[in-house]
Amino acid sequence: MYETRLLITPTADGYTAQWTEPGGQPTEPFPLHLPIDQEDADELRWYLETYFQLPGAGDHTRAEKVEQRLKAWGRRLFDAVFGGAEGTHVYRNLLDARDAGERCLITLGTEDPAILMQPWEMLRDRRGPLTFQGVTVRRQLVGAKPRRRVGSPALPLPLRVLLIVSRPHDAGFIDPRNSIKPLLDALDALPPGRAEVDFCEPPTLPRLEELIAAARKAGRPYAIVHFDGHGAYLPRTGVGALAFEDADAHTELIPGARLGDLLARLDVPLVLLEACRSAALSERPVFGSVAPALLESGVGSVVAFSHAVHIEAARILVTRFYDELVDGLSVGQALEEARAALHANRRRWLHLGPDAETVDIQDWFIPQLYQVGPDPALVQDAVGRIGNPPGRNTIPTYAKILHDFPPPPQYRFHGRALELLELERAFRRHPAVVVSGMGGMGKTALSREAAAWWLRTGRFEAAIFCSFEQPVGAERVVQLLGQALEGDDFSRHTAADQRARAIALFHARRVLLVWDNFESTLPAFNEMANGELQMANYDDAMRSDLVRLYRDLTQSQSQSTIENQQSKILIT
């Protein structure tokens, strides 16, 4: 590998920089002026984060002007570092090494956040961006050293990802499904046994430490910690922090250094910081200040998104990035491939649904690489190892089925994201949760969406639906449970054994049981009106038996079992 380093130092009236080539002495320092000012940065942020939300007639013209300026910004960045005599010499040597087939690396070293936040990925000569010419651009905090043991071996497959999805009550809310789905799609697209994802649930720092430590003790360490959430800039200290949740789901700001100390101590090689966008956040790209703090603490590699990305861009990015990682490429090489995929696929839809209108957006430079030390490959034995490795608990086929659920709404499910998150939080504290509301408000549709999403994220391994709109006794609930969890073998048990077996299966597995239209069992809905029953015909004996079954399914769970997310009942 041919690595050339650019050290940038603040001065009283700006910055000085000097190059160091492989095996050579540093060049003479030269003055450096930041080519991208605040007005440029604001316009770039509008283009990347606001333009596609609801573009008006004048927005397309404004976006075209930004796209025209992208090339000019890239040339200005290039001239700032390669324009002088020292830079010209370094640039020629870099091209010679690239033409000789060497992989080329430009490392930008500084302690100044303003330098780190410049979009150096745009660096371009007359032929185009350097990042598409076999040159990796990365940032480095001067003086930082990786705490991971030198020569630490790469990790075996599957590539294990720990995902932190943090949406505190008091931070701007964005539907977690929007950002999580692309990652899950990317991992699902890989051959079986190549990668797997766990969720840090709840998204608190103590839970993060507990999960990473337990994984290492079990010999199944995480290769990547992927944070999806908000950041905040702390002006009094001049550092960035990540918005984790506390025990009450309110914001707990964790400075990058504190998180870095934890991750470095537990030997996590790569952290990926994915920003979600909210009007309540600072305009400052805070992940650009969190990343160097992680490096300083000893984390070896950080990929930080400089801006919030469109859902489609996130899908393209993480699909290619994780695919290349599990094939044995280094972090930097995998990121280069992901950028190339973004560059080749610029179409971003403006709304969901068939024949959705789209716009073309150039967002390939959003992911930024922060690194100290060598550029590592995370996976060993990447070629030819397909299939589930020994010891992995695969989810059976039946677990992906929504047992007896009604079909999805005709025009898909939209909204209710905050209610879905509140349900998740309620299940952390209770074995059963009731959703109430007027008829036609969408309670059944919400329960179906919740079940499908929780199956997708691995919170539950099976979901079973039981409607009480028509008379249904406890024995029918038992049959639904047993058939879903044990299949046809369940019918071989006697009636008495079936009930005990169904209850045991419910407690032994991670099951969501939905009791829909449960108000139909109440006496008020079984009264006579004009000589006719208003609704279903439930008598006291049926209600008492259902109450006993409910207690058998819930009250035997200890508090520790509840907190470990075992089976739950959702009642509408």
Coordinates of C-alpha atoms in Angstrom, one line a residue:
M1 CA 0.0 0.0 0.0
Y2 CA 1.2 3.5 -0.9
E3 CA 0.2 5.9 1.9
T4 CA 0.9 9.6 1.8
R5 CA 0.0 11.7 4.8
L6 CA -1.1 15.4 5.0
L7 CA -0.6 16.9 8.5
I8 CA -2.7 20.1 9.0
T9 CA -2.0 22.4 11.9
P10 CA -4.0 25.5 13.0
T11 CA -2.1 28.8 13.2
A12 CA -3.1 32.3 14.3
D13 CA -4.3 33.3 10.8
G14 CA -5.4 30.0 9.3
Y15 CA -3.7 26.6 8.8
T16 CA -0.4 25.2 7.6
A17 CA 0.0 21.8 6.0
Q18 CA 2.9 19.5 5.0
W19 CA 3.0 16.2 3.2
T20 CA 4.9 13.1 4.2
E21 CA 5.5 10.4 1.6
P22 CA 6.4 6.7 2.3
G23 CA 9.9 6.6 3.6
G24 CA 10.5 10.3 3.0
Q25 CA 10.9 13.4 5.0
P26 CA 8.1 15.9 5.5
T27 CA 7.8 18.6 2.8
E28 CA 8.1 22.3 3.6
P29 CA 5.0 23.6 5.3
F30 CA 2.6 25.6 3.1
P31 CA -0.4 27.7 4.0
L32 CA -3.8 26.1 3.7
H33 CA -7.2 27.9 3.5
L34 CA -10.5 26.1 3.9
P35 CA -12.1 26.0 0.5
I36 CA -15.7 25.2 1.7
D37 CA -17.2 28.0 3.8
Q38 CA -20.3 28.0 5.9
E39 CA -22.5 29.3 3.0
D40 CA -21.3 26.4 0.9
A41 CA -21.9 23.9 3.7
D42 CA -25.5 25.2 4.3
E43 CA -26.3 24.8 0.6
L44 CA -24.9 21.3 0.5
R45 CA -26.9 20.3 3.5
W46 CA -30.1 21.6 1.9
Y47 CA -29.3 19.6 -1.2
L48 CA -28.7 16.4 0.7
E49 CA -31.3 16.5 3.4
T50 CA -34.1 18.8 2.4
Y51 CA -34.4 18.9 -1.4
F52 CA -36.0 15.4 -1.8
Q53 CA -38.6 15.9 1.0
L54 CA -41.1 18.0 -1.0
P55 CA -39.4 19.8 -3.9
G56 CA -41.2 22.7 -5.5
A57 CA -40.8 24.3 -8.9
G58 CA -37.7 26.4 -8.0
D59 CA -36.0 23.6 -6.0
H60 CA -35.0 21.6 -9.0
T61 CA -33.2 24.6 -10.5
R62 CA -31.5 25.3 -7.1
A63 CA -30.5 21.6 -7.0
E64 CA -29.0 21.8 -10.5
K65 CA -26.9 24.7 -9.4
V66 CA -25.6 22.8 -6.4
E67 CA -24.7 19.9 -8.6
Q68 CA -22.7 22.2 -10.9
R69 CA -20.9 23.5 -7.8
L70 CA -19.9 20.0 -6.6
K71 CA -17.2 19.8 -9.3
A72 CA -15.9 23.3 -8.4
W73 CA -15.8 22.4 -4.7
G74 CA -13.8 19.3 -5.6
R75 CA -11.3 21.2 -7.7
R76 CA -11.0 23.8 -4.9
L77 CA -10.2 21.1 -2.4
F78 CA -7.7 19.6 -4.8
D79 CA -6.0 23.0 -5.4
A80 CA -5.8 23.7 -1.7
V81 CA -3.6 20.6 -1.0
F82 CA -2.0 19.8 -4.4
G83 CA -1.8 23.2 -6.0
G84 CA 1.6 24.3 -4.7
A85 CA 5.1 23.0 -5.6
E86 CA 5.1 20.5 -2.7
G87 CA 1.6 19.2 -3.5
T88 CA 2.4 18.8 -7.2
H89 CA 5.3 16.6 -6.5
V90 CA 3.3 14.4 -4.1
Y91 CA 0.4 14.2 -6.6
R92 CA 2.7 12.9 -9.4
N93 CA 4.2 10.3 -7.1
L94 CA 0.7 9.2 -6.1
L95 CA -0.3 8.8 -9.7
D96 CA 2.8 6.8 -10.5
A97 CA 2.1 4.4 -7.6
R98 CA -1.5 4.0 -8.7
D99 CA -0.5 3.3 -12.3
A100 CA 2.0 0.7 -11.0
G101 CA -1.0 -1.2 -9.4
E102 CA -0.5 -0.2 -5.8
R103 CA -3.4 0.7 -3.6
C104 CA -3.1 4.4 -2.7
L105 CA -4.2 6.0 0.6
I106 CA -4.3 9.7 1.5
T107 CA -4.4 10.2 5.3
L108 CA -5.5 13.6 6.5
G109 CA -4.2 14.2 10.0
T110 CA -5.2 17.0 12.3
E111 CA -6.7 17.9 15.6
D112 CA -9.1 20.6 14.3
P113 CA -12.7 19.6 13.7
A114 CA -13.2 22.2 11.1
I115 CA -10.6 20.5 8.9
L116 CA -12.1 17.0 9.5
M117 CA -15.5 18.2 8.5
Q118 CA -14.5 19.4 5.0
P119 CA -15.8 17.1 2.3
W120 CA -12.4 15.7 1.3
E121 CA -14.1 12.8 -0.5
M122 CA -14.8 15.3 -3.3
L123 CA -11.1 15.8 -4.1
R124 CA -10.9 15.7 -7.9
D125 CA -8.4 16.2 -10.7
R126 CA -9.3 16.7 -14.4
R127 CA -10.3 13.0 -14.7
G128 CA -12.8 13.1 -11.8
P129 CA -12.9 12.3 -8.1
L130 CA -9.8 10.6 -6.8
T131 CA -11.9 8.2 -4.8
F132 CA -13.0 6.6 -8.1
Q133 CA -9.4 6.3 -9.3
G134 CA -8.2 3.9 -6.7
V135 CA -7.3 6.4 -4.0
T136 CA -8.8 6.0 -0.5
V137 CA -9.2 9.2 1.5
R138 CA -9.4 8.9 5.2
R139 CA -9.2 11.1 8.3
Q140 CA -7.0 10.7 11.3
L141 CA -6.7 12.3 14.7
V142 CA -3.1 13.3 15.3
G143 CA -1.6 11.3 18.2
A144 CA -4.4 8.7 18.3
K145 CA -3.4 5.1 18.6
P146 CA -5.6 1.9 18.2
R147 CA -6.1 0.1 21.5
R148 CA -6.9 -3.2 19.6
R149 CA -3.9 -5.5 19.8
V150 CA -1.5 -5.2 17.0
G151 CA -1.9 -8.2 14.7
S152 CA -5.3 -9.1 16.1
P153 CA -6.8 -11.7 13.8
A154 CA -9.8 -11.0 11.6
L155 CA -13.1 -12.4 12.9
P156 CA -14.7 -15.6 11.6
L157 CA -18.1 -15.5 9.8
P158 CA -20.8 -14.6 10.4
L159 CA -20.0 -10.9 10.5
R160 CA -21.8 -9.8 13.6
V161 CA -23.4 -6.4 13.8
L162 CA -24.8 -4.8 17.0
L163 CA -27.4 -2.2 16.0
I164 CA -28.3 0.7 18.3
V165 CA -31.5 2.5 17.3
S166 CA -32.0 5.4 19.7
R167 CA -35.2 7.5 19.6
P168 CA -35.5 9.4 22.9
H169 CA -38.8 10.9 23.9
D170 CA -37.3 14.4 23.9
A171 CA -35.5 14.3 20.6
G172 CA -36.9 14.9 17.1
F173 CA -38.7 11.7 16.1
I174 CA -38.0 9.8 12.8
D175 CA -39.6 6.5 12.1
P176 CA -37.0 3.8 13.0
R177 CA -38.4 1.6 10.2
N178 CA -37.1 4.0 7.6
S179 CA -33.5 3.6 8.5
I180 CA -33.4 0.0 9.9
K181 CA -35.1 -1.6 6.9
P182 CA -32.2 -0.9 4.5
L183 CA -29.7 -2.5 6.8
L184 CA -31.9 -5.6 7.3
D185 CA -32.5 -5.8 3.6
A186 CA -28.8 -5.6 3.0
L187 CA -28.0 -8.4 5.4
D188 CA -30.9 -10.6 4.1
A189 CA -29.5 -10.3 0.6
L190 CA -26.2 -11.9 1.7
P191 CA -25.8 -15.7 1.4
P192 CA -26.9 -17.6 4.6
G193 CA -24.4 -17.5 7.4
R194 CA -22.4 -14.5 6.1
A195 CA -23.8 -11.9 8.6
E196 CA -26.2 -11.4 11.4
V197 CA -27.5 -8.5 13.4
D198 CA -28.6 -8.1 17.0
F199 CA -30.4 -5.1 18.5
C200 CA -29.2 -3.2 21.6
E201 CA -32.6 -3.2 23.3
P202 CA -33.1 -1.0 25.2
P203 CA -30.7 1.5 23.6
T204 CA -28.8 2.5 26.7
L205 CA -25.1 2.6 27.4
P206 CA -25.2 0.0 30.2
R207 CA -27.1 -2.4 27.9
L208 CA -24.5 -1.8 25.1
E209 CA -21.7 -2.7 27.5
E210 CA -23.5 -5.8 28.7
L211 CA -24.2 -7.2 25.2
I212 CA -20.7 -6.6 23.8
A213 CA -19.1 -8.1 26.9
A214 CA -21.4 -11.2 26.8
A215 CA -20.7 -11.7 23.1
R216 CA -16.9 -11.7 23.7
K217 CA -17.2 -14.1 26.6
A218 CA -19.3 -16.5 24.3
G219 CA -16.6 -16.4 21.6
R220 CA -18.9 -14.6 19.2
P221 CA -17.7 -10.9 19.3
Y222 CA -19.2 -8.1 17.3
A223 CA -17.3 -6.8 14.4
I224 CA -19.4 -3.7 14.0
V225 CA -21.4 -1.4 16.3
H226 CA -23.9 0.5 14.1
F227 CA -25.5 3.6 15.7
D228 CA -28.6 4.9 14.2
G229 CA -29.8 8.1 15.9
H230 CA -29.3 11.7 16.8
G231 CA -26.1 13.5 17.7
A232 CA -25.6 16.8 19.6
Y233 CA -22.8 19.3 19.7
L234 CA -21.7 20.4 23.1
P235 CA -20.5 24.0 22.6
R236 CA -19.1 24.4 26.1
T237 CA -16.7 21.5 25.6
G238 CA -16.5 21.6 21.8
V239 CA -17.2 17.9 21.4
G240 CA -19.9 15.8 19.9
A241 CA -22.1 13.4 21.8
L242 CA -24.6 10.6 20.8
A243 CA -28.1 10.7 22.0
F244 CA -28.6 7.4 23.8
E245 CA -31.7 6.7 25.9
D246 CA -31.8 6.5 29.6
A247 CA -33.9 4.0 31.6
D248 CA -37.0 6.3 31.1
A249 CA -36.4 6.6 27.3
H250 CA -35.2 10.3 27.7
T251 CA -32.0 11.6 26.1
E252 CA -28.7 10.7 27.7
L253 CA -25.9 12.4 25.8
I254 CA -22.8 10.2 25.7
P255 CA -19.7 12.0 24.6
G256 CA -17.6 10.3 22.0
A257 CA -14.7 9.8 24.3
R258 CA -16.8 8.0 26.9
L259 CA -18.3 5.7 24.2
G260 CA -14.9 5.2 22.7
D261 CA -13.4 4.1 26.0
L262 CA -16.0 1.4 26.3
L263 CA -15.8 0.1 22.7
A264 CA -12.0 0.2 22.7
R265 CA -11.8 -1.7 26.0
L266 CA -14.1 -4.4 24.5
D267 CA -12.0 -4.5 21.3
V268 CA -14.7 -3.5 18.8
P269 CA -12.9 -2.9 15.5
L270 CA -15.4 -0.8 13.6
V271 CA -18.1 1.8 14.6
L272 CA -20.6 3.1 12.0
L273 CA -22.4 6.3 12.8
E274 CA -25.6 6.9 10.8
A275 CA -27.3 10.2 11.4
C276 CA -31.0 10.6 11.4
R277 CA -32.2 14.1 10.7
S278 CA -34.4 16.3 12.8
A279 CA -35.2 20.1 12.7
A280 CA -34.5 20.1 16.5
L281 CA -30.8 19.2 16.0
S282 CA -27.8 21.5 15.7
E283 CA -26.9 22.3 12.1
R284 CA -23.3 21.3 12.9
P285 CA -22.4 17.9 11.6
V286 CA -21.8 16.5 15.0
F287 CA -20.7 13.0 13.9
G288 CA -17.7 14.7 12.5
S289 CA -16.6 15.5 16.0
V290 CA -17.8 12.2 17.6
A291 CA -15.7 10.1 15.2
P292 CA -12.2 11.6 16.1
A293 CA -13.1 11.2 19.8
L294 CA -13.7 7.5 19.2
L295 CA -10.3 7.3 17.5
E296 CA -8.6 9.1 20.4
S297 CA -10.1 6.5 22.8
G298 CA -8.6 3.7 20.7
V299 CA -11.3 2.5 18.3
G300 CA -9.5 1.6 15.1
S301 CA -12.0 2.5 12.4
V302 CA -15.1 4.7 12.2
V303 CA -17.4 5.3 9.3
A304 CA -19.4 8.5 10.0
F305 CA -22.2 9.9 7.8
S306 CA -21.7 13.6 7.3
H307 CA -25.4 14.1 6.6
A308 CA -28.7 12.2 7.0
V309 CA -29.2 10.0 3.9
H310 CA -32.2 9.2 1.8
I311 CA -33.7 5.7 2.5
E312 CA -32.8 4.4 -0.9
A313 CA -29.2 5.8 -0.6
A314 CA -28.9 4.0 2.8
R315 CA -30.1 0.8 1.2
I316 CA -27.5 1.0 -1.6
L317 CA -24.7 2.0 0.7
V318 CA -25.1 -0.6 3.4
T319 CA -25.9 -3.4 0.9
R320 CA -22.6 -2.9 -0.9
F321 CA -20.6 -2.1 2.2
Y322 CA -21.5 -5.2 4.2
D323 CA -21.4 -7.4 1.1
E324 CA -17.8 -6.3 0.4
L325 CA -16.8 -6.7 4.1
V326 CA -18.0 -10.3 4.3
D327 CA -16.1 -11.0 1.0
G328 CA -12.9 -10.1 2.8
L329 CA -12.2 -6.5 1.6
S330 CA -10.8 -4.0 4.1
V331 CA -13.0 -1.3 5.6
G332 CA -11.6 1.3 3.3
Q333 CA -12.0 -0.8 0.2
A334 CA -15.5 -1.8 1.1
L335 CA -16.4 1.9 1.6
E336 CA -14.9 2.7 -1.8
E337 CA -17.1 0.1 -3.4
A338 CA -20.2 1.5 -1.5
R339 CA -19.4 5.0 -2.8
A340 CA -19.1 3.7 -6.3
A341 CA -22.6 2.0 -6.0
L342 CA -24.1 5.3 -4.8
H343 CA -22.4 7.2 -7.6
A344 CA -23.8 4.8 -10.2
N345 CA -27.4 4.7 -8.7
R346 CA -28.5 8.3 -8.1
R347 CA -32.2 8.0 -8.4
R348 CA -34.1 8.8 -5.1
W349 CA -37.8 8.4 -4.9
L350 CA -40.0 11.3 -3.5
H351 CA -42.7 9.1 -2.0
L352 CA -43.6 5.4 -1.5
G353 CA -45.8 3.5 -3.9
P354 CA -45.8 2.4 -7.6
D355 CA -44.5 4.7 -10.2
A356 CA -43.2 7.1 -7.6
E357 CA -41.6 10.3 -8.8
T358 CA -37.8 10.4 -8.4
V359 CA -35.0 12.9 -8.5
D360 CA -31.3 12.3 -9.1
I361 CA -29.0 13.2 -6.2
Q362 CA -25.3 12.9 -5.9
D363 CA -24.7 11.8 -2.3
W364 CA -21.8 9.4 -2.8
F365 CA -19.4 11.5 -0.6
I366 CA -21.6 11.3 2.6
P367 CA -19.8 8.3 4.2
Q368 CA -16.5 9.4 5.7
L369 CA -13.7 7.1 6.9
Y370 CA -11.9 7.9 10.2
Q371 CA -9.0 5.5 10.9
V372 CA -5.9 5.1 13.0
G373 CA -3.3 2.4 12.1
P374 CA -3.7 0.0 9.1
D375 CA -6.9 -0.4 7.1
P376 CA -8.1 -3.8 8.4
A377 CA -10.1 -6.6 6.8
L378 CA -12.6 -7.7 9.5
V379 CA -13.4 -11.2 8.2
Q380 CA -11.2 -14.2 7.9
D381 CA -11.9 -17.2 5.6
A382 CA -14.3 -15.0 3.6
V383 CA -14.2 -17.1 0.4
G384 CA -16.2 -20.2 0.1
R385 CA -17.6 -20.3 3.6
I386 CA -21.3 -20.3 2.9
G387 CA -23.9 -21.8 5.3
N388 CA -24.7 -21.4 8.9
P389 CA -21.7 -21.8 11.1
P390 CA -21.8 -24.2 14.0
G391 CA -23.6 -22.9 17.1
R392 CA -25.7 -20.3 15.3
N393 CA -29.4 -20.4 16.3
T394 CA -31.2 -20.2 13.0
I395 CA -34.9 -19.2 13.0
P396 CA -37.1 -21.9 11.6
T397 CA -39.3 -21.1 8.5
Y398 CA -42.5 -21.0 10.5
A399 CA -41.2 -18.2 12.6
K400 CA -41.5 -15.8 9.6
I401 CA -45.2 -16.6 9.2
L402 CA -47.9 -14.3 10.7
H403 CA -50.2 -17.1 11.9
D404 CA -53.9 -16.4 11.2
F405 CA -53.4 -12.7 10.8
P406 CA -55.7 -10.7 8.5
P407 CA -54.1 -9.5 5.2
P408 CA -52.3 -6.1 5.2
P409 CA -54.3 -2.9 4.4
Q410 CA -55.1 -2.6 0.7
Y411 CA -52.9 0.5 0.3
R412 CA -50.2 -0.6 2.8
F413 CA -49.6 0.6 6.3
H414 CA -48.6 4.2 6.8
G415 CA -47.8 6.2 10.0
R416 CA -48.3 5.1 13.6
A417 CA -44.5 4.9 14.0
L418 CA -44.6 6.6 17.4
E419 CA -47.3 4.3 18.6
L420 CA -45.2 1.4 17.5
L421 CA -42.2 2.6 19.4
E422 CA -44.4 3.2 22.5
L423 CA -45.6 -0.4 22.3
E424 CA -42.0 -1.6 22.2
R425 CA -41.2 0.4 25.3
A426 CA -44.3 -0.9 27.1
F427 CA -43.3 -4.5 26.5
R428 CA -40.0 -3.9 28.3
R429 CA -42.0 -3.4 31.5
H430 CA -45.1 -5.6 31.1
P431 CA -45.9 -9.1 29.8
A432 CA -49.1 -7.8 28.2
V433 CA -50.2 -4.4 26.7
V434 CA -53.7 -3.2 25.7
V435 CA -54.3 -0.9 22.7
S436 CA -57.7 0.8 23.0
G437 CA -59.6 3.2 20.8
M438 CA -62.8 3.7 18.9
G439 CA -63.8 1.2 16.2
G440 CA -62.2 1.8 12.8
M441 CA -59.2 3.6 14.3
G442 CA -56.8 0.9 13.0
K443 CA -56.0 -1.1 16.1
T444 CA -56.0 -4.4 14.2
A445 CA -53.8 -2.9 11.4
L446 CA -51.4 -1.6 14.0
S447 CA -51.1 -5.0 15.7
R448 CA -50.4 -6.7 12.3
E449 CA -47.8 -4.1 11.4
A450 CA -46.2 -4.4 14.8
A451 CA -46.1 -8.2 14.5
A452 CA -44.6 -8.1 11.1
W453 CA -41.9 -5.6 12.0
W454 CA -41.0 -7.3 15.3
L455 CA -40.6 -10.6 13.4
R456 CA -38.3 -8.9 10.9
T457 CA -36.1 -7.4 13.6
G458 CA -35.9 -10.6 15.6
R459 CA -37.7 -9.4 18.7
F460 CA -40.1 -12.4 18.4
E461 CA -39.7 -15.7 16.5
A462 CA -43.5 -16.3 16.0
A463 CA -46.6 -14.2 15.9
I464 CA -50.1 -15.6 16.4
F465 CA -53.4 -13.8 15.9
C466 CA -56.7 -14.7 17.6
S467 CA -59.9 -12.7 17.0
F468 CA -62.6 -12.7 19.7
E469 CA -65.2 -11.0 17.4
Q470 CA -67.0 -14.4 17.2
P471 CA -67.2 -16.7 20.3
V472 CA -63.7 -18.1 21.0
G473 CA -62.9 -20.0 24.2
A474 CA -59.6 -20.7 25.9
E475 CA -59.4 -24.0 24.2
R476 CA -59.3 -22.3 20.8
V477 CA -56.5 -20.0 21.9
V478 CA -54.6 -23.1 23.1
Q479 CA -55.1 -24.8 19.7
L480 CA -53.8 -21.7 17.8
L481 CA -50.7 -21.5 20.0
G482 CA -49.9 -25.2 19.8
Q483 CA -50.5 -25.5 16.0
A484 CA -48.3 -22.5 15.3
L485 CA -45.4 -23.5 17.6
E486 CA -45.5 -27.3 17.3
G487 CA -47.3 -28.0 14.1
D488 CA -49.4 -31.1 13.5
D489 CA -47.7 -33.0 16.3
F490 CA -49.6 -30.8 18.8
S491 CA -52.9 -32.5 18.0
R492 CA -51.6 -35.8 19.3
H493 CA -51.7 -34.6 22.9
T494 CA -54.8 -34.9 25.0
A495 CA -56.9 -31.8 25.7
A496 CA -55.5 -31.5 29.2
D497 CA -51.9 -32.0 28.0
Q498 CA -52.5 -29.5 25.1
R499 CA -53.2 -26.6 27.5
A500 CA -50.1 -27.3 29.6
R501 CA -48.0 -27.9 26.5
A502 CA -49.2 -24.6 24.9
I503 CA -48.4 -22.6 28.0
A504 CA -44.9 -24.2 28.3
L505 CA -44.2 -23.5 24.6
F506 CA -45.3 -19.9 25.1
H507 CA -42.9 -19.4 28.0
A508 CA -40.0 -21.3 26.4
R509 CA -40.1 -19.3 23.2
R510 CA -40.3 -15.6 22.0
V511 CA -43.9 -15.4 20.9
L512 CA -46.2 -12.5 20.3
L513 CA -49.9 -13.5 20.9
V514 CA -52.5 -10.9 19.7
W515 CA -55.9 -11.0 21.2
D516 CA -58.0 -8.8 18.8
N517 CA -61.4 -7.3 19.5
F518 CA -61.2 -8.6 23.0
E519 CA -64.0 -6.2 24.1
S520 CA -66.4 -8.7 22.5
T521 CA -66.0 -10.9 25.6
L522 CA -67.3 -8.2 28.0
P523 CA -70.8 -8.5 29.4
A524 CA -71.8 -5.1 27.9
F525 CA -71.2 -6.6 24.4
N526 CA -73.3 -9.6 25.1
E527 CA -76.6 -8.0 26.2
M528 CA -79.8 -8.3 24.5
A529 CA -81.1 -5.4 22.4
N530 CA -84.6 -5.7 20.8
G531 CA -84.5 -9.4 21.4
E532 CA -81.1 -9.9 19.6
L533 CA -77.6 -10.3 20.8
Q534 CA -75.5 -7.2 20.1
M535 CA -72.3 -9.1 19.4
A536 CA -70.6 -12.5 20.3
N537 CA -72.2 -14.8 22.9
Y538 CA -69.7 -15.1 25.8
D539 CA -70.9 -16.4 29.1
D540 CA -69.3 -16.2 32.6
A541 CA -67.7 -19.6 32.3
M542 CA -65.9 -18.7 29.0
R543 CA -64.7 -15.4 30.4
S544 CA -63.4 -17.0 33.6
D545 CA -61.5 -19.7 31.5
L546 CA -59.9 -17.0 29.4
V547 CA -58.9 -15.1 32.5
R548 CA -57.2 -18.2 33.9
L549 CA -55.4 -18.8 30.6
Y550 CA -54.2 -15.2 30.6
R551 CA -52.8 -15.5 34.1
D552 CA -51.1 -18.8 33.2
L553 CA -49.5 -17.0 30.2
T554 CA -48.4 -13.9 32.0
Q555 CA -48.1 -14.2 35.8
S556 CA -45.7 -17.0 35.9
Q557 CA -43.1 -14.8 34.2
S558 CA -40.6 -13.3 36.5
Q559 CA -39.4 -9.7 36.3
S560 CA -36.1 -10.8 34.8
T561 CA -38.0 -12.8 32.1
I562 CA -40.0 -9.8 31.2
E563 CA -36.9 -7.6 30.8
N564 CA -35.3 -10.3 28.6
Q565 CA -38.1 -9.9 26.1
Q566 CA -39.8 -13.3 26.3
S567 CA -43.3 -13.9 25.0
K568 CA -45.9 -11.1 25.1
I569 CA -49.6 -10.6 24.7
L570 CA -51.0 -7.6 22.7
I571 CA -54.7 -7.0 23.3
T572 CA -56.8 -4.7 21.2

